[in-house]
Amino acid sequence: MNLSLYGLDQHWVAVDCGMMIRQDLPDSPLQVPNLDTPATRGITPEALVITHGHEDHIGAAVWLWPKWRCPIHATPLAAGLLRAKFTERGLATDAIQVIEPGEAIESGPFTFRFLPVPHSIPESCALLIVAGGYRVLHTGDWKLDPEPLVGKPISATMFQAIAPVDLVVGDSTNAPMPGHSRSEGDVAIALERAISRCQGRVIVSCFASNLARVLAICRAAHRCGRRVSLMGRSMERMVQVARGLGYLDDFPPLVPSSDLGYLPPEEVLVIATGSQGEPRAALHRLAQGRHPVLELGSGDSVIFSAKAIPGNELLIERLKSGLKRLGVSLLDEFNHPELHASGHPAQEELRTLYGWVKPRWLMPVHGEHRHQQAHCTLAVALGIDAPLIPVDGDLIRLDGDGLALEKRHPQPPCIVTKNTVAPHPGLRGESGSSSRQGSLYVALSVMVNEASGWTRIGRLMLDASQASPFDEQAFADWLDETLEEVQAESLAELRLALQPRMLSWFTDHMRRLPDIHLQILAVEVPSQVTSSE
């Protein structure tokens, strides 16, 4: 759900506008960013700038843009995907303006230059943002891929030319990973080798937006004597838009899925959506034996050319169990890691980029707290100041003294239900109204620990009698780890730091989110009490 706001002199610009699928909730609804905070502060973006066409960067635009009605600037592929979404929703597409990679736009005091970077979708761009005498590099999602298959490798000269920059707002997704991420060219070789060894039908599941992967699968299928069919609405839309832009000129002729039953099994290859276990996706229906045109059985193979997104593990395991019951052979990230490559930079790639652009400060974004912390550690070792790790809703100021947290605004999730956006049930919070999802009361006693920030003392008091069940021990363990990481000088600051993190944890671990009431008490431990006691 990427959505960043950059402001100077009351002029604001939004960067990206993404959504996520809440597969832990009934009917797997969409979740979009909460706009209550910007609205309360009188913030309305004068422009929406898109870094690339992934759903977590563009998917919420059809729901949130009508509140803004501002120009949207996107590269051709992202613009094409947005137009298709807007048309489906009955929205005019006049506001969507195409910007070519390498070009620049202006909005008020801001200049945004689109700098092309390799990623798992074509036309991904980092943004060089110039305003108020500052130069900010918003990296978006990127990697250093010497053989991206679709698009060109990154231009070192271009990034060296913008040095030095004041701030990098940087991708932390793979910051804990040493070395380099795998190239798409290497994955293409591994895919052809794997497909050539398969006997029956082959189903390859990957993200629809990874056109380099889709193209590699098609080329491998052609060399192995197989005909290609697509399954899944998002896959069909992505290929249609990409072919219209000339990205898949050597794409083989496609077989309609309705004709697959007429082909010998050894000539069939299907590229299907559903690698994350999505209940409505094509691969899930195949695993359940409920697909209208194709049945899988013993001798067939399913290749997962995608990594499990954290939080989807249970759904993916259920999907794989269904496939195993059919006698299908599985190739995935565990037994064949060479069949997937991340679209995000590992440590050596981060070091290389920062050697080019020479940033003064870093603000780590994307990934979880541990990824951002690893990013900070790497930056500090390179002599880059990384004073804070942001959470959703933080208002952060950049000035001559660096980065400072102005205010923290907790961000309750907003769910798209019946084509309307509304706060998740049970998040009425301070309004005093009762929640149909119940209430959860959390009380903890803490003390200051000079070595590691704050430490919980005594029992964690939980009253969850009115809320849906959750793993209380897992929550207590998470809370202890979080307290050690939080930097707060007072109980008030500690509460502000804990609230959004706690809300995020319960959002990920409870099917029905209740009103959450947090009480923190400070205690002093007598000086004669030792740690062993």
mmCIF file with all atom_site columns, N, CA, C and O in Angstrom, residues 385-418:
data_model
loop_
_atom_site.group_PDB
_atom_site.id
_atom_site.type_symbol
_atom_site.label_atom_id
_atom_site.label_alt_id
_atom_site.label_comp_id
_atom_site.label_asym_id
_atom_site.label_entity_id
_atom_site.label_seq_id
_atom_site.pdbx_PDB_ins_code
_atom_site.Cartn_x
_atom_site.Cartn_y
_atom_site.Cartn_z
_atom_site.occupancy
_atom_site.B_iso_or_equiv
_atom_site.pdbx_formal_charge
_atom_site.auth_seq_id
_atom_site.auth_comp_id
_atom_site.auth_asym_id
_atom_site.auth_atom_id
_atom_site.pdbx_PDB_model_num
ATOM 1   N N  . ASP A 1 385 ? 24.076  9.170  7.375  1.00 0.00 ? 385 ASP A N  1
ATOM 2   C CA . ASP A 1 385 ? 23.249  9.315  8.574  1.00 0.00 ? 385 ASP A CA 1
ATOM 3   C C  . ASP A 1 385 ? 21.879  8.675  8.334  1.00 0.00 ? 385 ASP A C  1
ATOM 4   O O  . ASP A 1 385 ? 21.220  8.955  7.323  1.00 0.00 ? 385 ASP A O  1
ATOM 5   N N  . ALA A 1 386 ? 21.452  7.834  9.272  1.00 0.00 ? 386 ALA A N  1
ATOM 6   C CA . ALA A 1 386 ? 20.134  7.188  9.190  1.00 0.00 ? 386 ALA A CA 1
ATOM 7   C C  . ALA A 1 386 ? 19.484  7.293  10.562 1.00 0.00 ? 386 ALA A C  1
ATOM 8   O O  . ALA A 1 386 ? 19.450  6.323  11.314 1.00 0.00 ? 386 ALA A O  1
ATOM 9   N N  . PRO A 1 387 ? 18.942  8.473  10.919 1.00 0.00 ? 387 PRO A N  1
ATOM 10  C CA . PRO A 1 387 ? 18.525  8.729  12.300 1.00 0.00 ? 387 PRO A CA 1
ATOM 11  C C  . PRO A 1 387 ? 17.190  8.131  12.699 1.00 0.00 ? 387 PRO A C  1
ATOM 12  O O  . PRO A 1 387 ? 16.886  8.075  13.884 1.00 0.00 ? 387 PRO A O  1
ATOM 13  N N  . LEU A 1 388 ? 16.354  7.700  11.743 1.00 0.00 ? 388 LEU A N  1
ATOM 14  C CA . LEU A 1 388 ? 15.032  7.203  12.141 1.00 0.00 ? 388 LEU A CA 1
ATOM 15  C C  . LEU A 1 388 ? 14.524  6.152  11.171 1.00 0.00 ? 388 LEU A C  1
ATOM 16  O O  . LEU A 1 388 ? 14.936  6.067  10.018 1.00 0.00 ? 388 LEU A O  1
ATOM 17  N N  . ILE A 1 389 ? 13.620  5.324  11.714 1.00 0.00 ? 389 ILE A N  1
ATOM 18  C CA . ILE A 1 389 ? 12.920  4.318  10.924 1.00 0.00 ? 389 ILE A CA 1
ATOM 19  C C  . ILE A 1 389 ? 11.447  4.679  10.950 1.00 0.00 ? 389 ILE A C  1
ATOM 20  O O  . ILE A 1 389 ? 10.816  4.661  12.007 1.00 0.00 ? 389 ILE A O  1
ATOM 21  N N  . PRO A 1 390 ? 10.865  5.034  9.823  1.00 0.00 ? 390 PRO A N  1
ATOM 22  C CA . PRO A 1 390 ? 9.479   5.519  9.819  1.00 0.00 ? 390 PRO A CA 1
ATOM 23  C C  . PRO A 1 390 ? 8.475   4.382  9.917  1.00 0.00 ? 390 PRO A C  1
ATOM 24  O O  . PRO A 1 390 ? 8.758   3.232  9.559  1.00 0.00 ? 390 PRO A O  1
ATOM 25  N N  . VAL A 1 391 ? 7.292   4.697  10.410 1.00 0.00 ? 391 VAL A N  1
ATOM 26  C CA . VAL A 1 391 ? 6.143   3.793  10.347 1.00 0.00 ? 391 VAL A CA 1
ATOM 27  C C  . VAL A 1 391 ? 5.021   4.544  9.641  1.00 0.00 ? 391 VAL A C  1
ATOM 28  O O  . VAL A 1 391 ? 5.061   5.770  9.502  1.00 0.00 ? 391 VAL A O  1
ATOM 29  N N  . ASP A 1 392 ? 4.021   3.802  9.199  1.00 0.00 ? 392 ASP A N  1
ATOM 30  C CA . ASP A 1 392 ? 2.918   4.418  8.465  1.00 0.00 ? 392 ASP A CA 1
ATOM 31  C C  . ASP A 1 392 ? 2.295   5.547  9.280  1.00 0.00 ? 392 ASP A C  1
ATOM 32  O O  . ASP A 1 392 ? 1.971   5.374  10.459 1.00 0.00 ? 392 ASP A O  1
ATOM 33  N N  . GLY A 1 393 ? 2.119   6.692  8.646  1.00 0.00 ? 393 GLY A N  1
ATOM 34  C CA . GLY A 1 393 ? 1.488   7.829  9.307  1.00 0.00 ? 393 GLY A CA 1
ATOM 35  C C  . GLY A 1 393 ? 2.460   8.848  9.860  1.00 0.00 ? 393 GLY A C  1
ATOM 36  O O  . GLY A 1 393 ? 2.035   9.879  10.380 1.00 0.00 ? 393 GLY A O  1
ATOM 37  N N  . ASP A 1 394 ? 3.763   8.590  9.764  1.00 0.00 ? 394 ASP A N  1
ATOM 38  C CA . ASP A 1 394 ? 4.744   9.546  10.287 1.00 0.00 ? 394 ASP A CA 1
ATOM 39  C C  . ASP A 1 394 ? 4.833   10.776 9.388  1.00 0.00 ? 394 ASP A C  1
ATOM 40  O O  . ASP A 1 394 ? 4.885   10.657 8.158  1.00 0.00 ? 394 ASP A O  1
ATOM 41  N N  . LEU A 1 395 ? 4.852   11.935 10.015 1.00 0.00 ? 395 LEU A N  1
ATOM 42  C CA . LEU A 1 395 ? 5.126   13.191 9.324  1.00 0.00 ? 395 LEU A CA 1
ATOM 43  C C  . LEU A 1 395 ? 6.565   13.563 9.652  1.00 0.00 ? 395 LEU A C  1
ATOM 44  O O  . LEU A 1 395 ? 6.905   13.811 10.809 1.00 0.00 ? 395 LEU A O  1
ATOM 45  N N  . ILE A 1 396 ? 7.423   13.594 8.636  1.00 0.00 ? 396 ILE A N  1
ATOM 46  C CA . ILE A 1 396 ? 8.864   13.744 8.835  1.00 0.00 ? 396 ILE A CA 1
ATOM 47  C C  . ILE A 1 396 ? 9.342   15.002 8.126  1.00 0.00 ? 396 ILE A C  1
ATOM 48  O O  . ILE A 1 396 ? 8.983   15.254 6.971  1.00 0.00 ? 396 ILE A O  1
ATOM 49  N N  . ARG A 1 397 ? 10.152  15.777 8.818  1.00 0.00 ? 397 ARG A N  1
ATOM 50  C CA . ARG A 1 397 ? 10.668  17.033 8.275  1.00 0.00 ? 397 ARG A CA 1
ATOM 51  C C  . ARG A 1 397 ? 12.123  16.845 7.843  1.00 0.00 ? 397 ARG A C  1
ATOM 52  O O  . ARG A 1 397 ? 12.926  16.244 8.559  1.00 0.00 ? 397 ARG A O  1
ATOM 53  N N  . LEU A 1 398 ? 12.454  17.369 6.673  1.00 0.00 ? 398 LEU A N  1
ATOM 54  C CA . LEU A 1 398 ? 13.830  17.422 6.198  1.00 0.00 ? 398 LEU A CA 1
ATOM 55  C C  . LEU A 1 398 ? 14.255  18.879 6.155  1.00 0.00 ? 398 LEU A C  1
ATOM 56  O O  . LEU A 1 398 ? 13.620  19.697 5.486  1.00 0.00 ? 398 LEU A O  1
ATOM 57  N N  . ASP A 1 399 ? 15.309  19.211 6.897  1.00 0.00 ? 399 ASP A N  1
ATOM 58  C CA . ASP A 1 399 ? 15.867  20.567 6.855  1.00 0.00 ? 399 ASP A CA 1
ATOM 59  C C  . ASP A 1 399 ? 17.382  20.463 6.983  1.00 0.00 ? 399 ASP A C  1
ATOM 60  O O  . ASP A 1 399 ? 17.948  19.367 6.870  1.00 0.00 ? 399 ASP A O  1
ATOM 61  N N  . GLY A 1 400 ? 18.022  21.584 7.243  1.00 0.00 ? 400 GLY A N  1
ATOM 62  C CA . GLY A 1 400 ? 19.476  21.594 7.314  1.00 0.00 ? 400 GLY A CA 1
ATOM 63  C C  . GLY A 1 400 ? 20.054  20.717 8.411  1.00 0.00 ? 400 GLY A C  1
ATOM 64  O O  . GLY A 1 400 ? 21.229  20.327 8.354  1.00 0.00 ? 400 GLY A O  1
ATOM 65  N N  . ASP A 1 401 ? 19.243  20.407 9.408  1.00 0.00 ? 401 ASP A N  1
ATOM 66  C CA . ASP A 1 401 ? 19.702  19.547 10.495 1.00 0.00 ? 401 ASP A CA 1
ATOM 67  C C  . ASP A 1 401 ? 19.439  18.071 10.221 1.00 0.00 ? 401 ASP A C  1
ATOM 68  O O  . ASP A 1 401 ? 19.748  17.220 11.066 1.00 0.00 ? 401 ASP A O  1
ATOM 69  N N  . GLY A 1 402 ? 18.826  17.752 9.112  1.00 0.00 ? 402 GLY A N  1
ATOM 70  C CA . GLY A 1 402 ? 18.568  16.361 8.784  1.00 0.00 ? 402 GLY A CA 1
ATOM 71  C C  . GLY A 1 402 ? 17.105  16.002 8.890  1.00 0.00 ? 402 GLY A C  1
ATOM 72  O O  . GLY A 1 402 ? 16.219  16.825 8.622  1.00 0.00 ? 402 GLY A O  1
ATOM 73  N N  . LEU A 1 403 ? 16.823  14.765 9.300  1.00 0.00 ? 403 LEU A N  1
ATOM 74  C CA . LEU A 1 403 ? 15.469  14.244 9.405  1.00 0.00 ? 403 LEU A CA 1
ATOM 75  C C  . LEU A 1 403 ? 14.984  14.317 10.843 1.00 0.00 ? 403 LEU A C  1
ATOM 76  O O  . LEU A 1 403 ? 15.730  14.008 11.771 1.00 0.00 ? 403 LEU A O  1
ATOM 77  N N  . ALA A 1 404 ? 13.720  14.720 11.009 1.00 0.00 ? 404 ALA A N  1
ATOM 78  C CA . ALA A 1 404 ? 13.131  14.776 12.346 1.00 0.00 ? 404 ALA A CA 1
ATOM 79  C C  . ALA A 1 404 ? 11.673  14.357 12.254 1.00 0.00 ? 404 ALA A C  1
ATOM 80  O O  . ALA A 1 404 ? 10.964  14.722 11.309 1.00 0.00 ? 404 ALA A O  1
ATOM 81  N N  . LEU A 1 405 ? 11.221  13.604 13.252 1.00 0.00 ? 405 LEU A N  1
ATOM 82  C CA . LEU A 1 405 ? 9.830   13.192 13.310 1.00 0.00 ? 405 LEU A CA 1
ATOM 83  C C  . LEU A 1 405 ? 9.000   14.323 13.887 1.00 0.00 ? 405 LEU A C  1
ATOM 84  O O  . LEU A 1 405 ? 9.156   14.700 15.038 1.00 0.00 ? 405 LEU A O  1
ATOM 85  N N  . GLU A 1 406 ? 8.105   14.872 13.055 1.00 0.00 ? 406 GLU A N  1
ATOM 86  C CA . GLU A 1 406 ? 7.240   15.959 13.491 1.00 0.00 ? 406 GLU A CA 1
ATOM 87  C C  . GLU A 1 406 ? 6.072   15.438 14.328 1.00 0.00 ? 406 GLU A C  1
ATOM 88  O O  . GLU A 1 406 ? 5.784   15.955 15.403 1.00 0.00 ? 406 GLU A O  1
ATOM 89  N N  . LYS A 1 407 ? 5.398   14.400 13.802 1.00 0.00 ? 407 LYS A N  1
ATOM 90  C CA . LYS A 1 407 ? 4.247   13.858 14.505 1.00 0.00 ? 407 LYS A CA 1
ATOM 91  C C  . LYS A 1 407 ? 3.934   12.476 13.957 1.00 0.00 ? 407 LYS A C  1
ATOM 92  O O  . LYS A 1 407 ? 4.215   12.182 12.794 1.00 0.00 ? 407 LYS A O  1
ATOM 93  N N  . ARG A 1 408 ? 3.361   11.655 14.828 1.00 0.00 ? 408 ARG A N  1
ATOM 94  C CA . ARG A 1 408 ? 2.994   10.294 14.435 1.00 0.00 ? 408 ARG A CA 1
ATOM 95  C C  . ARG A 1 408 ? 1.475   10.169 14.416 1.00 0.00 ? 408 ARG A C  1
ATOM 96  O O  . ARG A 1 408 ? 0.810   10.462 15.399 1.00 0.00 ? 408 ARG A O  1
ATOM 97  N N  . HIS A 1 409 ? 0.947   9.749  13.273 1.00 0.00 ? 409 HIS A N  1
ATOM 98  C CA . HIS A 1 409 ? -0.496  9.609  13.112 1.00 0.00 ? 409 HIS A CA 1
ATOM 99  C C  . HIS A 1 409 ? -0.822  8.130  12.870 1.00 0.00 ? 409 HIS A C  1
ATOM 100 O O  . HIS A 1 409 ? -0.548  7.618  11.778 1.00 0.00 ? 409 HIS A O  1
ATOM 101 N N  . PRO A 1 410 ? -1.394  7.422  13.841 1.00 0.00 ? 410 PRO A N  1
ATOM 102 C CA . PRO A 1 410 ? -1.788  6.027  13.602 1.00 0.00 ? 410 PRO A CA 1
ATOM 103 C C  . PRO A 1 410 ? -2.722  5.921  12.401 1.00 0.00 ? 410 PRO A C  1
ATOM 104 O O  . PRO A 1 410 ? -3.554  6.795  12.160 1.00 0.00 ? 410 PRO A O  1
ATOM 105 N N  . GLN A 1 411 ? -2.558  4.831  11.644 1.00 0.00 ? 411 GLN A N  1
ATOM 106 C CA . GLN A 1 411 ? -3.282  4.676  10.390 1.00 0.00 ? 411 GLN A CA 1
ATOM 107 C C  . GLN A 1 411 ? -4.185  3.437  10.426 1.00 0.00 ? 411 GLN A C  1
ATOM 108 O O  . GLN A 1 411 ? -3.763  2.346  10.042 1.00 0.00 ? 411 GLN A O  1
ATOM 109 N N  . PRO A 1 412 ? -5.409  3.570  10.897 1.00 0.00 ? 412 PRO A N  1
ATOM 110 C CA . PRO A 1 412 ? -6.328  2.416  10.856 1.00 0.00 ? 412 PRO A CA 1
ATOM 111 C C  . PRO A 1 412 ? -6.566  1.992  9.410  1.00 0.00 ? 412 PRO A C  1
ATOM 112 O O  . PRO A 1 412 ? -6.640  2.826  8.507  1.00 0.00 ? 412 PRO A O  1
ATOM 113 N N  . PRO A 1 413 ? -6.663  0.681  9.160  1.00 0.00 ? 413 PRO A N  1
ATOM 114 C CA . PRO A 1 413 ? -6.855  0.228  7.778  1.00 0.00 ? 413 PRO A CA 1
ATOM 115 C C  . PRO A 1 413 ? -8.217  0.596  7.229  1.00 0.00 ? 413 PRO A C  1
ATOM 116 O O  . PRO A 1 413 ? -9.202  0.668  7.960  1.00 0.00 ? 413 PRO A O  1
ATOM 117 N N  . CYS A 1 414 ? -8.261  0.840  5.919  1.00 0.00 ? 414 CYS A N  1
ATOM 118 C CA . CYS A 1 414 ? -9.512  1.113  5.207  1.00 0.00 ? 414 CYS A CA 1
ATOM 119 C C  . CYS A 1 414 ? -9.754  -0.014 4.211  1.00 0.00 ? 414 CYS A C  1
ATOM 120 O O  . CYS A 1 414 ? -8.865  -0.378 3.437  1.00 0.00 ? 414 CYS A O  1
ATOM 121 N N  . ILE A 1 415 ? -10.946 -0.559 4.243  1.00 0.00 ? 415 ILE A N  1
ATOM 122 C CA . ILE A 1 415 ? -11.301 -1.710 3.425  1.00 0.00 ? 415 ILE A CA 1
ATOM 123 C C  . ILE A 1 415 ? -12.288 -1.285 2.340  1.00 0.00 ? 415 ILE A C  1
ATOM 124 O O  . ILE A 1 415 ? -13.187 -0.480 2.583  1.00 0.00 ? 415 ILE A O  1
ATOM 125 N N  . VAL A 1 416 ? -12.085 -1.813 1.131  1.00 0.00 ? 416 VAL A N  1
ATOM 126 C CA . VAL A 1 416 ? -13.026 -1.583 0.046  1.00 0.00 ? 416 VAL A CA 1
ATOM 127 C C  . VAL A 1 416 ? -14.115 -2.646 0.133  1.00 0.00 ? 416 VAL A C  1
ATOM 128 O O  . VAL A 1 416 ? -13.849 -3.841 -0.031 1.00 0.00 ? 416 VAL A O  1
ATOM 129 N N  . THR A 1 417 ? -15.325 -2.222 0.436  1.00 0.00 ? 417 THR A N  1
ATOM 130 C CA . THR A 1 417 ? -16.463 -3.123 0.576  1.00 0.00 ? 417 THR A CA 1
ATOM 131 C C  . THR A 1 417 ? -17.618 -2.600 -0.271 1.00 0.00 ? 417 THR A C  1
ATOM 132 O O  . THR A 1 417 ? -18.044 -1.454 -0.105 1.00 0.00 ? 417 THR A O  1
ATOM 133 N N  . LYS A 1 418 ? -18.082 -3.441 -1.177 1.00 0.00 ? 418 LYS A N  1
ATOM 134 C CA . LYS A 1 418 ? -19.198 -3.059 -2.042 1.00 0.00 ? 418 LYS A CA 1
ATOM 135 C C  . LYS A 1 418 ? -18.921 -1.734 -2.751 1.00 0.00 ? 418 LYS A C  1
ATOM 136 O O  . LYS A 1 418 ? -19.738 -0.824 -2.796 1.00 0.00 ? 418 LYS A O  1
#
